[in-house]
Amino acid sequence: MIRLKNEVQINGIRSSCKMLSAMYRELIPLVKPGVQTIEIDKWVYAWIKKVGGRPAFLGYGPKKNPYPASICISINDEVIHGIPSKRKIRDGDLVSLDSGIDLGGFISDQAISIEAGKMRAEIHALNAVTCGCLYRGIEAAREGERLLQIARAVNGCAQEKGYGVVHQFCGHGVGLELHEDPQVPNQPHGPNPRMGKGFVIAIEPMINLGTGDVEILEDGWTVVTADGKVSAHWEHTIAIHGGRTEILTEPLEAFTGLQPERIAAPVPV
Ligand code: MF3
Ligand code: CO
């Protein structure tokens, strides 16, 4: 069941999203070679607590194996849900961060991929295209259009470059819970409802240098590419209003030093 959000709820979700993006703006300069990923997680936990939120990812998932951190940190061939550890970021790593805040019951979700140190041109291109794919997808998210238009936009953009699009994981409704209906795939398969006023969804292309196939590691969380090639991940939480679409989380690519490739024109108001 898709829960349409009213203006009061969207206002709450927006506040949560702005807080999350503010967190990332402070965090981005700290993500560099030599830093342990667990240090980043500790910083994120403290930041979210300090501002009166709750880390939305911490404890999420099955009771027997809940997600143990406040942020997912997925490096290189890790696609999503990487668990912070003693691993140190190294020069040339593509570091994907994904986090969410529960602010008074309103949930935000945003992911970015940071190029740490000197980056291989091939990986930089993947990252720029993935971010561009996200904006292409957002451009397709309009009141009255079908949901899979998002997937067509994302997929088209990635396929044009010969990249693999992860299809085993997808975007989702968000706002009152972390994962709500509908699923928002990046490949055009599955239910295709019309998007209406009050939709709040997370759009999150995961794009690979090789094939789109992925596997889950024994920790039950970390998703890696099946062929070991690098993956990039960018995500925004958006709201569909009557006649316009709003990006609730804030664009952060400029703060990471990235210029998205083929960034879509903003959706007309
Ligand atoms: N942002 C992730 C997603 O959209 C949520 C991660 S699941 C968690 O699927 F357990 F890490 F929270
Ligand atoms: Co998400």
PDB file of C-alpha atoms and ligand atoms in Angstrom:
ATOM      1  CA  MET A   1       0.000   0.000   0.000  1.00  0.00           C
ATOM      2  CA  ILE A   2       1.388   3.393  -0.997  1.00  0.00           C
ATOM      3  CA  ARG A   3       1.005   5.945   1.789  1.00  0.00           C
ATOM      4  CA  LEU A   4       0.452   9.373   0.269  1.00  0.00           C
ATOM      5  CA  LYS A   5       1.880  12.129   2.435  1.00  0.00           C
ATOM      6  CA  ASN A   6       0.064  15.349   3.272  1.00  0.00           C
ATOM      7  CA  GLU A   7       1.774  18.752   3.407  1.00  0.00           C
ATOM      8  CA  VAL A   8       2.376  18.550   7.155  1.00  0.00           C
ATOM      9  CA  GLN A   9       4.099  15.196   6.730  1.00  0.00           C
ATOM     10  CA  ILE A  10       6.120  16.421   3.761  1.00  0.00           C
ATOM     11  CA  ASN A  11       7.256  19.382   5.850  1.00  0.00           C
ATOM     12  CA  GLY A  12       8.522  16.977   8.500  1.00  0.00           C
ATOM     13  CA  ILE A  13      10.254  14.767   5.947  1.00  0.00           C
ATOM     14  CA  ARG A  14      11.816  17.858   4.347  1.00  0.00           C
ATOM     15  CA  SER A  15      13.292  18.923   7.696  1.00  0.00           C
ATOM     16  CA  SER A  16      14.751  15.464   8.141  1.00  0.00           C
ATOM     17  CA  CYS A  17      16.184  15.557   4.615  1.00  0.00           C
ATOM     18  CA  LYS A  18      17.760  19.008   5.091  1.00  0.00           C
ATOM     19  CA  MET A  19      19.349  17.774   8.293  1.00  0.00           C
ATOM     20  CA  LEU A  20      20.755  14.708   6.550  1.00  0.00           C
ATOM     21  CA  SER A  21      22.243  16.787   3.741  1.00  0.00           C
ATOM     22  CA  ALA A  22      23.728  19.206   6.289  1.00  0.00           C
ATOM     23  CA  MET A  23      25.346  16.215   7.994  1.00  0.00           C
ATOM     24  CA  TYR A  24      26.867  15.096   4.710  1.00  0.00           C
ATOM     25  CA  ARG A  25      28.222  18.558   3.938  1.00  0.00           C
ATOM     26  CA  GLU A  26      30.257  18.422   7.135  1.00  0.00           C
ATOM     27  CA  LEU A  27      31.215  14.797   6.628  1.00  0.00           C
ATOM     28  CA  ILE A  28      32.456  14.966   3.029  1.00  0.00           C
ATOM     29  CA  PRO A  29      35.792  16.709   3.826  1.00  0.00           C
ATOM     30  CA  LEU A  30      36.525  14.005   6.449  1.00  0.00           C
ATOM     31  CA  VAL A  31      36.235  11.139   3.957  1.00  0.00           C
ATOM     32  CA  LYS A  32      39.791  10.731   2.711  1.00  0.00           C
ATOM     33  CA  PRO A  33      42.625   8.223   2.479  1.00  0.00           C
ATOM     34  CA  GLY A  34      43.834   6.919   5.854  1.00  0.00           C
ATOM     35  CA  VAL A  35      40.500   7.238   7.656  1.00  0.00           C
ATOM     36  CA  GLN A  36      38.916   4.106   9.134  1.00  0.00           C
ATOM     37  CA  THR A  37      35.312   3.612   8.091  1.00  0.00           C
ATOM     38  CA  ILE A  38      34.283   2.906  11.702  1.00  0.00           C
ATOM     39  CA  GLU A  39      35.514   6.396  12.626  1.00  0.00           C
ATOM     40  CA  ILE A  40      33.141   7.822  10.039  1.00  0.00           C
ATOM     41  CA  ASP A  41      30.266   5.822  11.525  1.00  0.00           C
ATOM     42  CA  LYS A  42      31.042   7.086  15.038  1.00  0.00           C
ATOM     43  CA  TRP A  43      31.120  10.657  13.753  1.00  0.00           C
ATOM     44  CA  VAL A  44      27.760  10.193  11.990  1.00  0.00           C
ATOM     45  CA  TYR A  45      26.136   8.651  15.069  1.00  0.00           C
ATOM     46  CA  ALA A  46      27.317  11.526  17.260  1.00  0.00           C
ATOM     47  CA  TRP A  47      26.254  14.167  14.731  1.00  0.00           C
ATOM     48  CA  ILE A  48      22.733  12.788  14.357  1.00  0.00           C
ATOM     49  CA  LYS A  49      22.299  12.458  18.129  1.00  0.00           C
ATOM     50  CA  LYS A  50      23.590  15.981  18.706  1.00  0.00           C
ATOM     51  CA  VAL A  51      20.904  17.482  16.463  1.00  0.00           C
ATOM     52  CA  GLY A  52      18.125  15.460  18.080  1.00  0.00           C
ATOM     53  CA  GLY A  53      17.644  12.780  15.443  1.00  0.00           C
ATOM     54  CA  ARG A  54      17.922   9.009  15.443  1.00  0.00           C
ATOM     55  CA  PRO A  55      20.063   7.169  12.888  1.00  0.00           C
ATOM     56  CA  ALA A  56      17.371   5.511  10.750  1.00  0.00           C
ATOM     57  CA  PHE A  57      19.598   2.650   9.583  1.00  0.00           C
ATOM     58  CA  LEU A  58      20.887   1.596  13.016  1.00  0.00           C
ATOM     59  CA  GLY A  59      19.105  -1.583  14.076  1.00  0.00           C
ATOM     60  CA  TYR A  60      17.100  -1.791  10.841  1.00  0.00           C
ATOM     61  CA  GLY A  61      16.327  -5.172   9.317  1.00  0.00           C
ATOM     62  CA  PRO A  62      15.882  -8.720  10.602  1.00  0.00           C
ATOM     63  CA  LYS A  63      15.989  -9.215  14.397  1.00  0.00           C
ATOM     64  CA  LYS A  64      18.702 -11.855  14.123  1.00  0.00           C
ATOM     65  CA  ASN A  65      20.977  -9.625  12.051  1.00  0.00           C
ATOM     66  CA  PRO A  66      20.006  -5.955  12.303  1.00  0.00           C
ATOM     67  CA  TYR A  67      22.121  -3.371  10.471  1.00  0.00           C
ATOM     68  CA  PRO A  68      24.764  -2.437  13.064  1.00  0.00           C
ATOM     69  CA  ALA A  69      25.711   1.130  12.054  1.00  0.00           C
ATOM     70  CA  SER A  70      24.375   4.618  11.345  1.00  0.00           C
ATOM     71  CA  ILE A  71      25.765   4.814   7.812  1.00  0.00           C
ATOM     72  CA  CYS A  72      26.507   2.310   5.065  1.00  0.00           C
ATOM     73  CA  ILE A  73      30.031   2.673   3.653  1.00  0.00           C
ATOM     74  CA  SER A  74      30.590   0.701   0.470  1.00  0.00           C
ATOM     75  CA  ILE A  75      33.997   0.869  -1.193  1.00  0.00           C
ATOM     76  CA  ASN A  76      34.805   0.073  -4.842  1.00  0.00           C
ATOM     77  CA  ASP A  77      33.182  -3.291  -5.715  1.00  0.00           C
ATOM     78  CA  GLU A  78      30.889  -2.967  -2.693  1.00  0.00           C
ATOM     79  CA  VAL A  79      27.593  -1.669  -4.069  1.00  0.00           C
ATOM     80  CA  ILE A  80      25.506  -0.891  -0.970  1.00  0.00           C
ATOM     81  CA  HIS A  81      25.088  -1.788   2.713  1.00  0.00           C
ATOM     82  CA  GLY A  82      28.828  -1.972   3.452  1.00  0.00           C
ATOM     83  CA  ILE A  83      29.346  -2.195   7.232  1.00  0.00           C
ATOM     84  CA  PRO A  84      31.819   0.275   8.797  1.00  0.00           C
ATOM     85  CA  SER A  85      34.925  -1.474  10.122  1.00  0.00           C
ATOM     86  CA  LYS A  86      38.628  -0.984  10.794  1.00  0.00           C
ATOM     87  CA  ARG A  87      39.199  -0.837   7.041  1.00  0.00           C
ATOM     88  CA  LYS A  88      41.017   2.311   6.007  1.00  0.00           C
ATOM     89  CA  ILE A  89      40.052   4.325   2.964  1.00  0.00           C
ATOM     90  CA  ARG A  90      42.843   4.253   0.390  1.00  0.00           C
ATOM     91  CA  ASP A  91      43.935   6.560  -2.376  1.00  0.00           C
ATOM     92  CA  GLY A  92      41.806   5.892  -5.457  1.00  0.00           C
ATOM     93  CA  ASP A  93      38.849   4.349  -3.596  1.00  0.00           C
ATOM     94  CA  LEU A  94      35.296   5.141  -4.637  1.00  0.00           C
ATOM     95  CA  VAL A  95      33.511   5.475  -1.293  1.00  0.00           C
ATOM     96  CA  SER A  96      29.717   5.253  -1.379  1.00  0.00           C
ATOM     97  CA  LEU A  97      27.942   6.609   1.685  1.00  0.00           C
ATOM     98  CA  ASP A  98      24.267   5.986   2.429  1.00  0.00           C
ATOM     99  CA  SER A  99      22.492   7.208   5.527  1.00  0.00           C
ATOM    100  CA  GLY A 100      19.137   8.270   6.887  1.00  0.00           C
ATOM    101  CA  ILE A 101      17.746  10.223   9.811  1.00  0.00           C
ATOM    102  CA  ASP A 102      14.565   9.710  11.780  1.00  0.00           C
ATOM    103  CA  LEU A 103      13.582  13.165  12.949  1.00  0.00           C
ATOM    104  CA  GLY A 104      10.462  12.991  15.083  1.00  0.00           C
ATOM    105  CA  GLY A 105       9.151  10.074  13.049  1.00  0.00           C
ATOM    106  CA  PHE A 106      10.035  11.543   9.661  1.00  0.00           C
ATOM    107  CA  ILE A 107      12.628   9.588   7.706  1.00  0.00           C
ATOM    108  CA  SER A 108      15.147  10.783   5.127  1.00  0.00           C
ATOM    109  CA  ASP A 109      17.437   8.743   2.869  1.00  0.00           C
ATOM    110  CA  GLN A 110      20.365   9.935   0.731  1.00  0.00           C
ATOM    111  CA  ALA A 111      23.469   8.377  -0.795  1.00  0.00           C
ATOM    112  CA  ILE A 112      26.564   9.851  -2.444  1.00  0.00           C
ATOM    113  CA  SER A 113      29.779   8.417  -3.867  1.00  0.00           C
ATOM    114  CA  ILE A 114      33.022  10.174  -2.988  1.00  0.00           C
ATOM    115  CA  GLU A 115      36.238   9.887  -4.982  1.00  0.00           C
ATOM    116  CA  ALA A 116      39.012   9.576  -2.395  1.00  0.00           C
ATOM    117  CA  GLY A 117      42.385  10.790  -3.573  1.00  0.00           C
ATOM    118  CA  LYS A 118      43.494  10.307  -7.146  1.00  0.00           C
ATOM    119  CA  MET A 119      40.845   8.509  -9.152  1.00  0.00           C
ATOM    120  CA  ARG A 120      41.130   6.301 -12.232  1.00  0.00           C
ATOM    121  CA  ALA A 121      39.466   8.137 -15.146  1.00  0.00           C
ATOM    122  CA  GLU A 122      37.210   5.148 -15.755  1.00  0.00           C
ATOM    123  CA  ILE A 123      35.835   5.246 -12.210  1.00  0.00           C
ATOM    124  CA  HIS A 124      35.415   9.001 -12.227  1.00  0.00           C
ATOM    125  CA  ALA A 125      33.351   8.673 -15.421  1.00  0.00           C
ATOM    126  CA  LEU A 126      31.185   5.971 -13.832  1.00  0.00           C
ATOM    127  CA  ASN A 127      30.571   8.196 -10.835  1.00  0.00           C
ATOM    128  CA  ALA A 128      29.660  11.237 -12.923  1.00  0.00           C
ATOM    129  CA  VAL A 129      27.252   9.215 -15.060  1.00  0.00           C
ATOM    130  CA  THR A 130      25.617   7.564 -12.031  1.00  0.00           C
ATOM    131  CA  CYS A 131      24.937  10.954 -10.501  1.00  0.00           C
ATOM    132  CA  GLY A 132      23.620  12.153 -13.866  1.00  0.00           C
ATOM    133  CA  CYS A 133      21.364   9.070 -14.054  1.00  0.00           C
ATOM    134  CA  LEU A 134      19.835  10.028 -10.711  1.00  0.00           C
ATOM    135  CA  TYR A 135      18.854  13.455 -12.049  1.00  0.00           C
ATOM    136  CA  ARG A 136      17.500  11.877 -15.237  1.00  0.00           C
ATOM    137  CA  GLY A 137      15.373   9.633 -13.056  1.00  0.00           C
ATOM    138  CA  ILE A 138      14.155  12.557 -10.965  1.00  0.00           C
ATOM    139  CA  GLU A 139      13.210  14.439 -14.126  1.00  0.00           C
ATOM    140  CA  ALA A 140      10.960  11.503 -15.056  1.00  0.00           C
ATOM    141  CA  ALA A 141       9.249  11.520 -11.657  1.00  0.00           C
ATOM    142  CA  ARG A 142       6.206  13.685 -12.316  1.00  0.00           C
ATOM    143  CA  GLU A 143       2.638  13.747 -11.138  1.00  0.00           C
ATOM    144  CA  GLY A 144       0.461  11.671 -13.477  1.00  0.00           C
ATOM    145  CA  GLU A 145       3.360   9.764 -15.082  1.00  0.00           C
ATOM    146  CA  ARG A 146       4.035   6.086 -14.524  1.00  0.00           C
ATOM    147  CA  LEU A 147       6.632   5.008 -11.989  1.00  0.00           C
ATOM    148  CA  LEU A 148       8.679   2.925 -14.429  1.00  0.00           C
ATOM    149  CA  GLN A 149       9.443   6.077 -16.436  1.00  0.00           C
ATOM    150  CA  ILE A 150      12.060   6.635 -13.743  1.00  0.00           C
ATOM    151  CA  ALA A 151      13.627   3.258 -14.483  1.00  0.00           C
ATOM    152  CA  ARG A 152      13.530   3.899 -18.225  1.00  0.00           C
ATOM    153  CA  ALA A 153      15.376   7.183 -17.740  1.00  0.00           C
ATOM    154  CA  VAL A 154      17.994   5.765 -15.365  1.00  0.00           C
ATOM    155  CA  ASN A 155      18.529   2.605 -17.349  1.00  0.00           C
ATOM    156  CA  GLY A 156      18.703   4.401 -20.697  1.00  0.00           C
ATOM    157  CA  CYS A 157      21.333   6.780 -19.408  1.00  0.00           C
ATOM    158  CA  ALA A 158      23.494   3.970 -17.988  1.00  0.00           C
ATOM    159  CA  GLN A 159      23.118   1.559 -20.888  1.00  0.00           C
ATOM    160  CA  GLU A 160      24.177   4.232 -23.339  1.00  0.00           C
ATOM    161  CA  LYS A 161      27.561   4.159 -21.584  1.00  0.00           C
ATOM    162  CA  GLY A 162      27.735   0.374 -21.458  1.00  0.00           C
ATOM    163  CA  TYR A 163      27.378   0.178 -17.683  1.00  0.00           C
ATOM    164  CA  GLY A 164      25.483  -2.455 -15.704  1.00  0.00           C
ATOM    165  CA  VAL A 165      22.416  -1.402 -13.740  1.00  0.00           C
ATOM    166  CA  VAL A 166      21.809  -3.221 -10.458  1.00  0.00           C
ATOM    167  CA  HIS A 167      18.305  -4.658 -10.522  1.00  0.00           C
ATOM    168  CA  GLN A 168      18.292  -6.834  -7.387  1.00  0.00           C
ATOM    169  CA  PHE A 169      17.992  -3.700  -5.208  1.00  0.00           C
ATOM    170  CA  CYS A 170      15.985  -0.597  -5.887  1.00  0.00           C
ATOM    171  CA  GLY A 171      14.586   2.697  -4.638  1.00  0.00           C
ATOM    172  CA  HIS A 172      11.472   2.838  -2.494  1.00  0.00           C
ATOM    173  CA  GLY A 173       8.785   4.849  -0.843  1.00  0.00           C
ATOM    174  CA  VAL A 174      10.154   6.582   2.268  1.00  0.00           C
ATOM    175  CA  GLY A 175       9.173   9.185   4.838  1.00  0.00           C
ATOM    176  CA  LEU A 176       7.197   7.506   7.630  1.00  0.00           C
ATOM    177  CA  GLU A 177       9.252   4.321   7.449  1.00  0.00           C
ATOM    178  CA  LEU A 178      12.624   3.699   5.820  1.00  0.00           C
ATOM    179  CA  HIS A 179      11.251   1.314   3.228  1.00  0.00           C
ATOM    180  CA  GLU A 180       7.676   1.783   2.086  1.00  0.00           C
ATOM    181  CA  ASP A 181       5.782   0.902  -1.061  1.00  0.00           C
ATOM    182  CA  PRO A 182       6.243   1.345  -3.936  1.00  0.00           C
ATOM    183  CA  GLN A 183       9.509  -0.250  -4.992  1.00  0.00           C
ATOM    184  CA  VAL A 184      11.284   2.144  -7.347  1.00  0.00           C
ATOM    185  CA  PRO A 185      13.403  -0.013  -9.636  1.00  0.00           C
ATOM    186  CA  ASN A 186      16.195   1.193 -11.884  1.00  0.00           C
ATOM    187  CA  GLN A 187      15.224  -1.269 -14.597  1.00  0.00           C
ATOM    188  CA  PRO A 188      11.703  -1.158 -16.045  1.00  0.00           C
ATOM    189  CA  HIS A 189      10.183  -4.309 -14.561  1.00  0.00           C
ATOM    190  CA  GLY A 190       7.378  -4.828 -12.059  1.00  0.00           C
ATOM    191  CA  PRO A 191       4.375  -2.815 -10.861  1.00  0.00           C
ATOM    192  CA  ASN A 192       3.912   0.489 -12.648  1.00  0.00           C
ATOM    193  CA  PRO A 193       1.516   2.720 -10.701  1.00  0.00           C
ATOM    194  CA  ARG A 194       0.824   6.285 -11.693  1.00  0.00           C
ATOM    195  CA  MET A 195       2.713   8.750  -9.519  1.00  0.00           C
ATOM    196  CA  GLY A 196       0.403  11.086  -7.660  1.00  0.00           C
ATOM    197  CA  LYS A 197       0.485  14.069  -5.364  1.00  0.00           C
ATOM    198  CA  GLY A 198       1.853  13.005  -2.004  1.00  0.00           C
ATOM    199  CA  PHE A 199       4.307  10.408  -3.307  1.00  0.00           C
ATOM    200  CA  VAL A 200       7.564  10.568  -1.368  1.00  0.00           C
ATOM    201  CA  ILE A 201      10.181   8.231  -2.808  1.00  0.00           C
ATOM    202  CA  ALA A 202      13.906   7.550  -2.744  1.00  0.00           C
ATOM    203  CA  ILE A 203      15.434   7.183  -6.195  1.00  0.00           C
ATOM    204  CA  GLU A 204      18.793   5.431  -6.042  1.00  0.00           C
ATOM    205  CA  PRO A 205      20.624   4.203  -9.118  1.00  0.00           C
ATOM    206  CA  MET A 206      23.403   1.703  -8.397  1.00  0.00           C
ATOM    207  CA  ILE A 207      25.520   1.530 -11.556  1.00  0.00           C
ATOM    208  CA  ASN A 208      28.450  -0.818 -12.216  1.00  0.00           C
ATOM    209  CA  LEU A 209      31.488  -0.664 -14.489  1.00  0.00           C
ATOM    210  CA  GLY A 210      30.794  -4.303 -15.391  1.00  0.00           C
ATOM    211  CA  THR A 211      27.553  -6.257 -15.271  1.00  0.00           C
ATOM    212  CA  GLY A 212      24.623  -5.352 -13.007  1.00  0.00           C
ATOM    213  CA  ASP A 213      24.792  -8.677 -11.159  1.00  0.00           C
ATOM    214  CA  VAL A 214      25.473  -8.581  -7.434  1.00  0.00           C
ATOM    215  CA  GLU A 215      26.037 -10.952  -4.506  1.00  0.00           C
ATOM    216  CA  ILE A 216      25.581 -10.617  -0.754  1.00  0.00           C
ATOM    217  CA  LEU A 217      28.565 -11.339   1.510  1.00  0.00           C
ATOM    218  CA  GLU A 218      28.436 -13.659   4.533  1.00  0.00           C
ATOM    219  CA  ASP A 219      27.796 -10.747   6.899  1.00  0.00           C
ATOM    220  CA  GLY A 220      24.272 -10.797   5.444  1.00  0.00           C
ATOM    221  CA  TRP A 221      24.469  -7.134   4.407  1.00  0.00           C
ATOM    222  CA  THR A 222      27.335  -6.126   2.150  1.00  0.00           C
ATOM    223  CA  VAL A 223      26.262  -6.227  -1.488  1.00  0.00           C
ATOM    224  CA  VAL A 224      29.162  -6.606  -3.934  1.00  0.00           C
ATOM    225  CA  THR A 225      29.372  -6.765  -7.711  1.00  0.00           C
ATOM    226  CA  ALA A 226      29.505 -10.358  -8.967  1.00  0.00           C
ATOM    227  CA  ASP A 227      32.413  -9.547 -11.301  1.00  0.00           C
ATOM    228  CA  GLY A 228      34.399  -7.522  -8.749  1.00  0.00           C
ATOM    229  CA  LYS A 229      34.217  -4.309 -10.771  1.00  0.00           C
ATOM    230  CA  VAL A 230      33.507  -0.911  -9.233  1.00  0.00           C
ATOM    231  CA  SER A 231      29.988   0.363  -8.474  1.00  0.00           C
ATOM    232  CA  ALA A 232      28.665   3.878  -7.818  1.00  0.00           C
ATOM    233  CA  HIS A 233      25.512   4.931  -5.927  1.00  0.00           C
ATOM    234  CA  TRP A 234      23.653   8.246  -5.731  1.00  0.00           C
ATOM    235  CA  GLU A 235      20.305   8.772  -4.031  1.00  0.00           C
ATOM    236  CA  HIS A 236      17.842  11.551  -3.287  1.00  0.00           C
ATOM    237  CA  THR A 237      14.545  11.601  -1.415  1.00  0.00           C
ATOM    238  CA  ILE A 238      11.946  13.453  -3.494  1.00  0.00           C
ATOM    239  CA  ALA A 239       8.302  14.515  -3.105  1.00  0.00           C
ATOM    240  CA  ILE A 240       5.679  14.786  -5.826  1.00  0.00           C
ATOM    241  CA  HIS A 241       3.370  17.750  -5.335  1.00  0.00           C
ATOM    242  CA  GLY A 242       0.473  18.816  -7.511  1.00  0.00           C
ATOM    243  CA  GLY A 243       2.222  19.743 -10.765  1.00  0.00           C
ATOM    244  CA  ARG A 244       5.783  19.821  -9.489  1.00  0.00           C
ATOM    245  CA  THR A 245       8.454  17.588  -8.070  1.00  0.00           C
ATOM    246  CA  GLU A 246      10.692  18.647  -5.195  1.00  0.00           C
ATOM    247  CA  ILE A 247      14.083  17.214  -4.337  1.00  0.00           C
ATOM    248  CA  LEU A 248      13.904  17.106  -0.535  1.00  0.00           C
ATOM    249  CA  THR A 249      17.526  16.144   0.117  1.00  0.00           C
ATOM    250  CA  GLU A 250      20.043  18.637  -1.206  1.00  0.00           C
ATOM    251  CA  PRO A 251      22.372  18.138  -4.158  1.00  0.00           C
ATOM    252  CA  LEU A 252      25.815  17.368  -2.764  1.00  0.00           C
ATOM    253  CA  GLU A 253      27.853  16.494  -5.831  1.00  0.00           C
ATOM    254  CA  ALA A 254      29.491  19.923  -5.941  1.00  0.00           C
ATOM    255  CA  PHE A 255      30.677  19.403  -2.350  1.00  0.00           C
ATOM    256  CA  THR A 256      32.355  16.154  -3.398  1.00  0.00           C
ATOM    257  CA  GLY A 257      34.057  17.883  -6.331  1.00  0.00           C
ATOM    258  CA  LEU A 258      31.907  16.076  -8.877  1.00  0.00           C
ATOM    259  CA  GLN A 259      30.245  17.538 -11.924  1.00  0.00           C
ATOM    260  CA  PRO A 260      27.452  15.106 -12.865  1.00  0.00           C
ATOM    261  CA  GLU A 261      27.454  14.022 -16.476  1.00  0.00           C
ATOM    262  CA  ARG A 262      24.435  15.061 -18.554  1.00  0.00           C
ATOM    263  CA  ILE A 263      22.694  16.498 -15.551  1.00  0.00           C
ATOM    264  CA  ALA A 264      19.015  16.886 -16.314  1.00  0.00           C
ATOM    265  CA  ALA A 265      17.310  20.236 -16.438  1.00  0.00           C
ATOM    266  CA  PRO A 266      15.329  20.929 -13.258  1.00  0.00           C
ATOM    267  CA  VAL A 267      11.696  19.867 -13.397  1.00  0.00           C
ATOM    268  CA  PRO A 268       9.631  22.966 -14.287  1.00  0.00           C
ATOM    269  CA  VAL A 269       7.614  24.349 -11.398  1.00  0.00           C
TER     270      VAL A 269
HETATM  271  N1  MF3 B   1      19.351   3.467   2.102  1.00  0.00           N
HETATM  272  C1  MF3 B   1      19.235   2.066   2.091  1.00  0.00           C
HETATM  273  C2  MF3 B   1      18.225   1.717   1.080  1.00  0.00           C
HETATM  274  O1  MF3 B   1      17.714   2.581   0.498  1.00  0.00           O
HETATM  275  C3  MF3 B   1      18.825   1.518   3.394  1.00  0.00           C
HETATM  276  C4  MF3 B   1      19.867   0.707   3.952  1.00  0.00           C
HETATM  277  S1  MF3 B   1      19.234  -0.591   4.838  1.00  0.00           S
HETATM  278  C5  MF3 B   1      19.991  -0.399   6.317  1.00  0.00           C
HETATM  279  O2  MF3 B   1      17.931   0.590   0.847  1.00  0.00           O
HETATM  280  F1  MF3 B   1      19.779  -1.416   6.996  1.00  0.00           F
HETATM  281  F2  MF3 B   1      21.256  -0.202   6.125  1.00  0.00           F
HETATM  282  F3  MF3 B   1      19.460   0.585   6.915  1.00  0.00           F
HETATM  283 CO    CO B   2      17.198   4.137  -0.068  1.00  0.00          CO
END
